[in-house]
Amino acid sequence: MGLALLGCVGALKELRCLLGLYFGMLLLLFATQITLGILISTQRAQLERSVQDIVEKTIQNYRTNPEETAAEESWDYVQFQLRCCGWHSPQDWFRVHILRGNGSEAHRVPCSCYNLSATNDSTILDNVILPQLSRLGPLARSRHSTDICAVPAKSHIYREGCAQSLRKWLHNNLISIVGICLGVGLLELGFMTLSIFLCRNLDHVYNRLARYR
């Protein structure tokens, strides 16, 4: 919005300095996007390993610090939206001590792994949906941030890992993602061309005005 405002003011007031700054910032933004696209394409394996390390660390530290639950809540939201459990599989949660309880208890996973379409249990539905709704506001979030909702691993949970679900989502939406990126890039190129064209025309306007003087 700030960049758009800069371009609008420069065009309306016919200020070459603002138009030049607008062009320079757009060019820098465009070059940054191209660089990021190249890095993501060439370093895909390393990027996937980095994301995997972050997710595995988040799973291992799940609810160990009640004051810092942003990462855990975000991962619960990812599982809830992608309908998956764990990074590779639900077994990723079996090593989390806070979910295991004593040795006699069965393995458990967070409620965000629960398959809502496979049950009509209102208690479980409330435990799964309310934590996700709590992300809509800080007041609602504070009431549920200290609660640990877990369900048995043998119940109706998602059996697919989020790594596979994420790959499927990217594959299914690849055309849309590429189209949006190309559209944004073409818009930026168009605005850069218009800003340079306007700057060049300002010189001709000033020369014509000088002749009439």
Short mmCIF file of the C-alpha atoms (twelve columns), coordinates in Angstrom:
data_MODEL
# 
_entry.id   MODEL 
# 
loop_
_atom_site.group_PDB 
_atom_site.id 
_atom_site.type_symbol 
_atom_site.label_atom_id 
_atom_site.label_alt_id 
_atom_site.label_comp_id 
_atom_site.label_asym_id 
_atom_site.label_seq_id 
_atom_site.Cartn_x 
_atom_site.Cartn_y 
_atom_site.Cartn_z 
_atom_site.pdbx_PDB_model_num 
ATOM 1   C CA . MET A 1   0.000   0.000   0.000   1 
ATOM 2   C CA . GLY A 2   2.845   2.353   0.795   1 
ATOM 3   C CA . LEU A 3   4.523   1.593   -2.523  1 
ATOM 4   C CA . ALA A 4   1.250   2.142   -4.410  1 
ATOM 5   C CA . LEU A 5   0.714   5.443   -2.596  1 
ATOM 6   C CA . LEU A 6   4.227   6.519   -3.549  1 
ATOM 7   C CA . GLY A 7   3.518   5.821   -7.216  1 
ATOM 8   C CA . CYS A 8   0.131   7.582   -7.138  1 
ATOM 9   C CA . VAL A 9   1.548   10.730  -5.520  1 
ATOM 10  C CA . GLY A 10  4.450   10.761  -7.952  1 
ATOM 11  C CA . ALA A 11  2.098   10.439  -10.943 1 
ATOM 12  C CA . LEU A 12  -0.478  12.982  -9.730  1 
ATOM 13  C CA . LYS A 13  2.077   15.594  -8.672  1 
ATOM 14  C CA . GLU A 14  4.381   14.771  -11.602 1 
ATOM 15  C CA . LEU A 15  7.409   14.411  -9.346  1 
ATOM 16  C CA . ARG A 16  10.267  12.645  -11.064 1 
ATOM 17  C CA . CYS A 17  12.034  11.853  -7.793  1 
ATOM 18  C CA . LEU A 18  9.039   9.925   -6.467  1 
ATOM 19  C CA . LEU A 19  8.499   8.146   -9.771  1 
ATOM 20  C CA . GLY A 20  12.168  7.177   -9.851  1 
ATOM 21  C CA . LEU A 21  11.987  5.926   -6.278  1 
ATOM 22  C CA . TYR A 22  8.827   4.002   -7.155  1 
ATOM 23  C CA . PHE A 23  10.584  2.395   -10.140 1 
ATOM 24  C CA . GLY A 24  13.643  1.519   -8.055  1 
ATOM 25  C CA . MET A 25  11.626  -0.105  -5.292  1 
ATOM 26  C CA . LEU A 26  9.538   -2.077  -7.782  1 
ATOM 27  C CA . LEU A 27  12.707  -3.235  -9.541  1 
ATOM 28  C CA . LEU A 28  14.226  -4.313  -6.214  1 
ATOM 29  C CA . LEU A 29  11.041  -6.165  -5.272  1 
ATOM 30  C CA . PHE A 30  10.889  -7.875  -8.668  1 
ATOM 31  C CA . ALA A 31  14.550  -8.923  -8.471  1 
ATOM 32  C CA . THR A 32  14.006  -10.281 -4.942  1 
ATOM 33  C CA . GLN A 33  11.037  -12.356 -6.091  1 
ATOM 34  C CA . ILE A 34  13.004  -13.773 -9.021  1 
ATOM 35  C CA . THR A 35  15.915  -14.623 -6.711  1 
ATOM 36  C CA . LEU A 36  13.623  -16.346 -4.212  1 
ATOM 37  C CA . GLY A 37  11.963  -18.326 -7.000  1 
ATOM 38  C CA . ILE A 38  15.351  -19.529 -8.280  1 
ATOM 39  C CA . LEU A 39  16.538  -20.444 -4.769  1 
ATOM 40  C CA . ILE A 40  13.349  -22.378 -4.018  1 
ATOM 41  C CA . SER A 41  13.638  -24.264 -7.317  1 
ATOM 42  C CA . THR A 42  17.325  -25.139 -6.927  1 
ATOM 43  C CA . GLN A 43  17.395  -25.701 -3.157  1 
ATOM 44  C CA . ARG A 44  14.134  -27.617 -2.863  1 
ATOM 45  C CA . ALA A 45  15.650  -30.603 -1.032  1 
ATOM 46  C CA . GLN A 46  17.483  -28.433 1.474   1 
ATOM 47  C CA . LEU A 47  14.357  -26.352 2.051   1 
ATOM 48  C CA . GLU A 48  12.309  -29.492 2.673   1 
ATOM 49  C CA . ARG A 49  14.898  -30.727 5.188   1 
ATOM 50  C CA . SER A 50  14.822  -27.388 6.987   1 
ATOM 51  C CA . VAL A 51  11.025  -27.456 7.216   1 
ATOM 52  C CA . GLN A 52  11.162  -31.065 8.415   1 
ATOM 53  C CA . ASP A 53  13.637  -30.158 11.168  1 
ATOM 54  C CA . ILE A 54  11.433  -27.283 12.325  1 
ATOM 55  C CA . VAL A 55  8.305   -29.461 12.368  1 
ATOM 56  C CA . GLU A 56  10.031  -32.325 14.192  1 
ATOM 57  C CA . LYS A 57  11.380  -29.915 16.804  1 
ATOM 58  C CA . THR A 58  7.899   -28.431 17.235  1 
ATOM 59  C CA . ILE A 59  6.425   -31.907 17.711  1 
ATOM 60  C CA . GLN A 60  9.076   -32.931 20.238  1 
ATOM 61  C CA . ASN A 61  8.596   -29.728 22.267  1 
ATOM 62  C CA . TYR A 62  4.801   -29.898 22.082  1 
ATOM 63  C CA . ARG A 63  3.258   -28.079 25.062  1 
ATOM 64  C CA . THR A 64  6.461   -28.249 27.109  1 
ATOM 65  C CA . ASN A 65  6.339   -24.491 27.663  1 
ATOM 66  C CA . PRO A 66  2.782   -23.206 28.293  1 
ATOM 67  C CA . GLU A 67  3.943   -19.625 27.725  1 
ATOM 68  C CA . GLU A 68  5.174   -20.286 24.178  1 
ATOM 69  C CA . THR A 69  2.560   -22.211 22.228  1 
ATOM 70  C CA . ALA A 70  2.451   -20.214 18.983  1 
ATOM 71  C CA . ALA A 71  4.388   -22.837 16.994  1 
ATOM 72  C CA . GLU A 72  2.326   -25.701 18.418  1 
ATOM 73  C CA . GLU A 73  -0.963  -23.915 17.706  1 
ATOM 74  C CA . SER A 74  0.193   -23.178 14.156  1 
ATOM 75  C CA . TRP A 75  1.071   -26.832 13.573  1 
ATOM 76  C CA . ASP A 76  -2.273  -27.930 15.017  1 
ATOM 77  C CA . TYR A 77  -3.926  -25.567 12.562  1 
ATOM 78  C CA . VAL A 78  -1.921  -27.053 9.665   1 
ATOM 79  C CA . GLN A 79  -2.970  -30.584 10.641  1 
ATOM 80  C CA . PHE A 80  -6.564  -29.464 11.020  1 
ATOM 81  C CA . GLN A 81  -6.651  -27.795 7.598   1 
ATOM 82  C CA . LEU A 82  -4.629  -30.350 5.608   1 
ATOM 83  C CA . ARG A 83  -6.310  -33.292 7.368   1 
ATOM 84  C CA . CYS A 84  -3.048  -34.968 8.249   1 
ATOM 85  C CA . CYS A 85  -1.165  -36.104 11.353  1 
ATOM 86  C CA . GLY A 86  2.520   -35.723 12.085  1 
ATOM 87  C CA . TRP A 87  5.165   -34.979 9.473   1 
ATOM 88  C CA . HIS A 88  5.715   -38.497 8.114   1 
ATOM 89  C CA . SER A 89  2.878   -40.289 9.929   1 
ATOM 90  C CA . PRO A 90  0.991   -40.244 13.260  1 
ATOM 91  C CA . GLN A 91  3.899   -42.205 14.758  1 
ATOM 92  C CA . ASP A 92  5.836   -38.937 14.974  1 
ATOM 93  C CA . TRP A 93  3.650   -38.094 17.986  1 
ATOM 94  C CA . PHE A 94  4.356   -41.372 19.824  1 
ATOM 95  C CA . ARG A 95  7.657   -40.022 21.160  1 
ATOM 96  C CA . VAL A 96  6.073   -36.938 22.742  1 
ATOM 97  C CA . HIS A 97  6.200   -37.559 26.493  1 
ATOM 98  C CA . ILE A 98  3.434   -35.156 27.443  1 
ATOM 99  C CA . LEU A 99  1.000   -37.126 25.260  1 
ATOM 100 C CA . ARG A 100 2.181   -40.587 26.272  1 
ATOM 101 C CA . GLY A 101 1.259   -40.366 29.958  1 
ATOM 102 C CA . ASN A 102 2.303   -43.433 31.948  1 
ATOM 103 C CA . GLY A 103 3.635   -46.563 30.326  1 
ATOM 104 C CA . SER A 104 0.346   -48.430 30.482  1 
ATOM 105 C CA . GLU A 105 -1.561  -45.913 28.398  1 
ATOM 106 C CA . ALA A 106 -1.973  -46.267 24.664  1 
ATOM 107 C CA . HIS A 107 -0.300  -43.828 22.327  1 
ATOM 108 C CA . ARG A 108 -2.163  -40.569 21.863  1 
ATOM 109 C CA . VAL A 109 -2.074  -37.768 19.323  1 
ATOM 110 C CA . PRO A 110 -3.375  -34.175 19.427  1 
ATOM 111 C CA . CYS A 111 -7.050  -33.583 18.708  1 
ATOM 112 C CA . SER A 112 -6.086  -31.768 15.504  1 
ATOM 113 C CA . CYS A 113 -5.289  -35.232 14.082  1 
ATOM 114 C CA . TYR A 114 -8.852  -36.414 14.636  1 
ATOM 115 C CA . ASN A 115 -10.953 -37.153 11.570  1 
ATOM 116 C CA . LEU A 116 -14.114 -35.124 12.174  1 
ATOM 117 C CA . SER A 117 -15.987 -36.769 9.311   1 
ATOM 118 C CA . ALA A 118 -15.713 -40.151 11.025  1 
ATOM 119 C CA . THR A 119 -17.603 -39.301 14.219  1 
ATOM 120 C CA . ASN A 120 -20.667 -37.549 15.600  1 
ATOM 121 C CA . ASP A 121 -19.348 -37.307 19.163  1 
ATOM 122 C CA . SER A 122 -20.164 -33.749 20.281  1 
ATOM 123 C CA . THR A 123 -17.530 -33.812 23.037  1 
ATOM 124 C CA . ILE A 124 -14.727 -34.608 20.619  1 
ATOM 125 C CA . LEU A 125 -16.079 -32.133 18.086  1 
ATOM 126 C CA . ASP A 126 -15.954 -29.361 20.702  1 
ATOM 127 C CA . ASN A 127 -12.407 -30.308 21.712  1 
ATOM 128 C CA . VAL A 128 -11.230 -30.239 18.110  1 
ATOM 129 C CA . ILE A 129 -13.108 -27.230 16.716  1 
ATOM 130 C CA . LEU A 130 -12.936 -24.810 19.653  1 
ATOM 131 C CA . PRO A 131 -9.103  -24.638 19.723  1 
ATOM 132 C CA . GLN A 132 -9.172  -23.768 16.016  1 
ATOM 133 C CA . LEU A 133 -11.830 -21.100 16.547  1 
ATOM 134 C CA . SER A 134 -9.749  -19.696 19.389  1 
ATOM 135 C CA . ARG A 135 -7.225  -18.508 16.787  1 
ATOM 136 C CA . LEU A 136 -9.728  -15.835 15.752  1 
ATOM 137 C CA . GLY A 137 -8.999  -13.692 18.777  1 
ATOM 138 C CA . PRO A 138 -6.543  -13.401 21.694  1 
ATOM 139 C CA . LEU A 139 -9.298  -13.531 24.322  1 
ATOM 140 C CA . ALA A 140 -10.648 -16.816 23.029  1 
ATOM 141 C CA . ARG A 141 -7.146  -18.201 22.562  1 
ATOM 142 C CA . SER A 142 -6.160  -17.579 26.153  1 
ATOM 143 C CA . ARG A 143 -8.919  -19.817 27.457  1 
ATOM 144 C CA . HIS A 144 -7.671  -22.866 25.559  1 
ATOM 145 C CA . SER A 145 -3.916  -22.302 25.271  1 
ATOM 146 C CA . THR A 146 -3.151  -24.295 28.448  1 
ATOM 147 C CA . ASP A 147 -5.486  -27.204 27.620  1 
ATOM 148 C CA . ILE A 148 -3.957  -30.318 26.088  1 
ATOM 149 C CA . CYS A 149 -6.463  -32.130 23.921  1 
ATOM 150 C CA . ALA A 150 -5.408  -35.638 22.874  1 
ATOM 151 C CA . VAL A 151 -7.144  -38.677 21.442  1 
ATOM 152 C CA . PRO A 152 -6.016  -42.328 21.239  1 
ATOM 153 C CA . ALA A 153 -3.953  -43.165 18.186  1 
ATOM 154 C CA . LYS A 154 -6.220  -46.166 17.510  1 
ATOM 155 C CA . SER A 155 -9.283  -43.933 17.124  1 
ATOM 156 C CA . HIS A 156 -10.512 -42.227 13.956  1 
ATOM 157 C CA . ILE A 157 -7.456  -40.102 13.132  1 
ATOM 158 C CA . TYR A 158 -5.809  -39.070 9.887   1 
ATOM 159 C CA . ARG A 159 -3.286  -41.709 8.877   1 
ATOM 160 C CA . GLU A 160 -1.434  -39.643 6.300   1 
ATOM 161 C CA . GLY A 161 1.545   -37.472 7.220   1 
ATOM 162 C CA . CYS A 162 1.495   -33.761 6.498   1 
ATOM 163 C CA . ALA A 163 4.550   -33.998 4.239   1 
ATOM 164 C CA . GLN A 164 2.562   -36.101 1.770   1 
ATOM 165 C CA . SER A 165 -0.549  -33.933 2.175   1 
ATOM 166 C CA . LEU A 166 1.486   -30.805 1.524   1 
ATOM 167 C CA . ARG A 167 2.998   -32.309 -1.630  1 
ATOM 168 C CA . LYS A 168 -0.483  -33.196 -2.860  1 
ATOM 169 C CA . TRP A 169 -1.756  -29.695 -2.105  1 
ATOM 170 C CA . LEU A 170 1.143   -28.102 -3.997  1 
ATOM 171 C CA . HIS A 171 0.656   -30.469 -6.923  1 
ATOM 172 C CA . ASN A 172 -3.082  -29.766 -7.104  1 
ATOM 173 C CA . ASN A 173 -2.625  -25.985 -6.850  1 
ATOM 174 C CA . LEU A 174 0.579   -25.649 -8.872  1 
ATOM 175 C CA . ILE A 175 -1.132  -24.017 -11.856 1 
ATOM 176 C CA . SER A 176 -2.875  -21.460 -9.626  1 
ATOM 177 C CA . ILE A 177 0.342   -20.637 -7.753  1 
ATOM 178 C CA . VAL A 178 2.349   -20.203 -10.954 1 
ATOM 179 C CA . GLY A 179 -0.447  -18.132 -12.504 1 
ATOM 180 C CA . ILE A 180 -0.607  -15.782 -9.513  1 
ATOM 181 C CA . CYS A 181 3.188   -15.377 -9.484  1 
ATOM 182 C CA . LEU A 182 3.264   -14.635 -13.223 1 
ATOM 183 C CA . GLY A 183 0.358   -12.200 -12.879 1 
ATOM 184 C CA . VAL A 184 2.068   -10.294 -10.073 1 
ATOM 185 C CA . GLY A 185 5.329   -10.222 -12.024 1 
ATOM 186 C CA . LEU A 186 3.634   -8.902  -15.157 1 
ATOM 187 C CA . LEU A 187 1.848   -6.214  -13.134 1 
ATOM 188 C CA . GLU A 188 5.134   -5.102  -11.614 1 
ATOM 189 C CA . LEU A 189 6.773   -4.974  -15.053 1 
ATOM 190 C CA . GLY A 190 3.812   -2.989  -16.383 1 
ATOM 191 C CA . PHE A 191 3.955   -0.469  -13.545 1 
ATOM 192 C CA . MET A 192 7.719   -0.079  -13.963 1 
ATOM 193 C CA . THR A 193 7.234   0.567   -17.686 1 
ATOM 194 C CA . LEU A 194 4.503   3.141   -17.001 1 
ATOM 195 C CA . SER A 195 6.623   4.950   -14.423 1 
ATOM 196 C CA . ILE A 196 9.570   5.224   -16.829 1 
ATOM 197 C CA . PHE A 197 7.247   6.316   -19.639 1 
ATOM 198 C CA . LEU A 198 5.783   9.033   -17.435 1 
ATOM 199 C CA . CYS A 199 9.228   10.235  -16.394 1 
ATOM 200 C CA . ARG A 200 10.280  10.533  -20.029 1 
ATOM 201 C CA . ASN A 201 7.108   12.407  -20.940 1 
ATOM 202 C CA . LEU A 202 7.656   14.872  -18.112 1 
ATOM 203 C CA . ASP A 203 10.838  16.006  -19.841 1 
ATOM 204 C CA . HIS A 204 8.909   16.729  -23.053 1 
ATOM 205 C CA . VAL A 205 6.221   18.618  -21.149 1 
ATOM 206 C CA . TYR A 206 8.777   20.770  -19.371 1 
ATOM 207 C CA . ASN A 207 10.565  21.494  -22.663 1 
ATOM 208 C CA . ARG A 208 7.304   22.619  -24.288 1 
ATOM 209 C CA . LEU A 209 6.505   24.862  -21.359 1 
ATOM 210 C CA . ALA A 210 9.984   26.375  -21.547 1 
ATOM 211 C CA . ARG A 211 9.469   27.236  -25.225 1 
ATOM 212 C CA . TYR A 212 6.307   29.199  -24.488 1 
ATOM 213 C CA . ARG A 213 8.168   31.237  -21.915 1 
# 
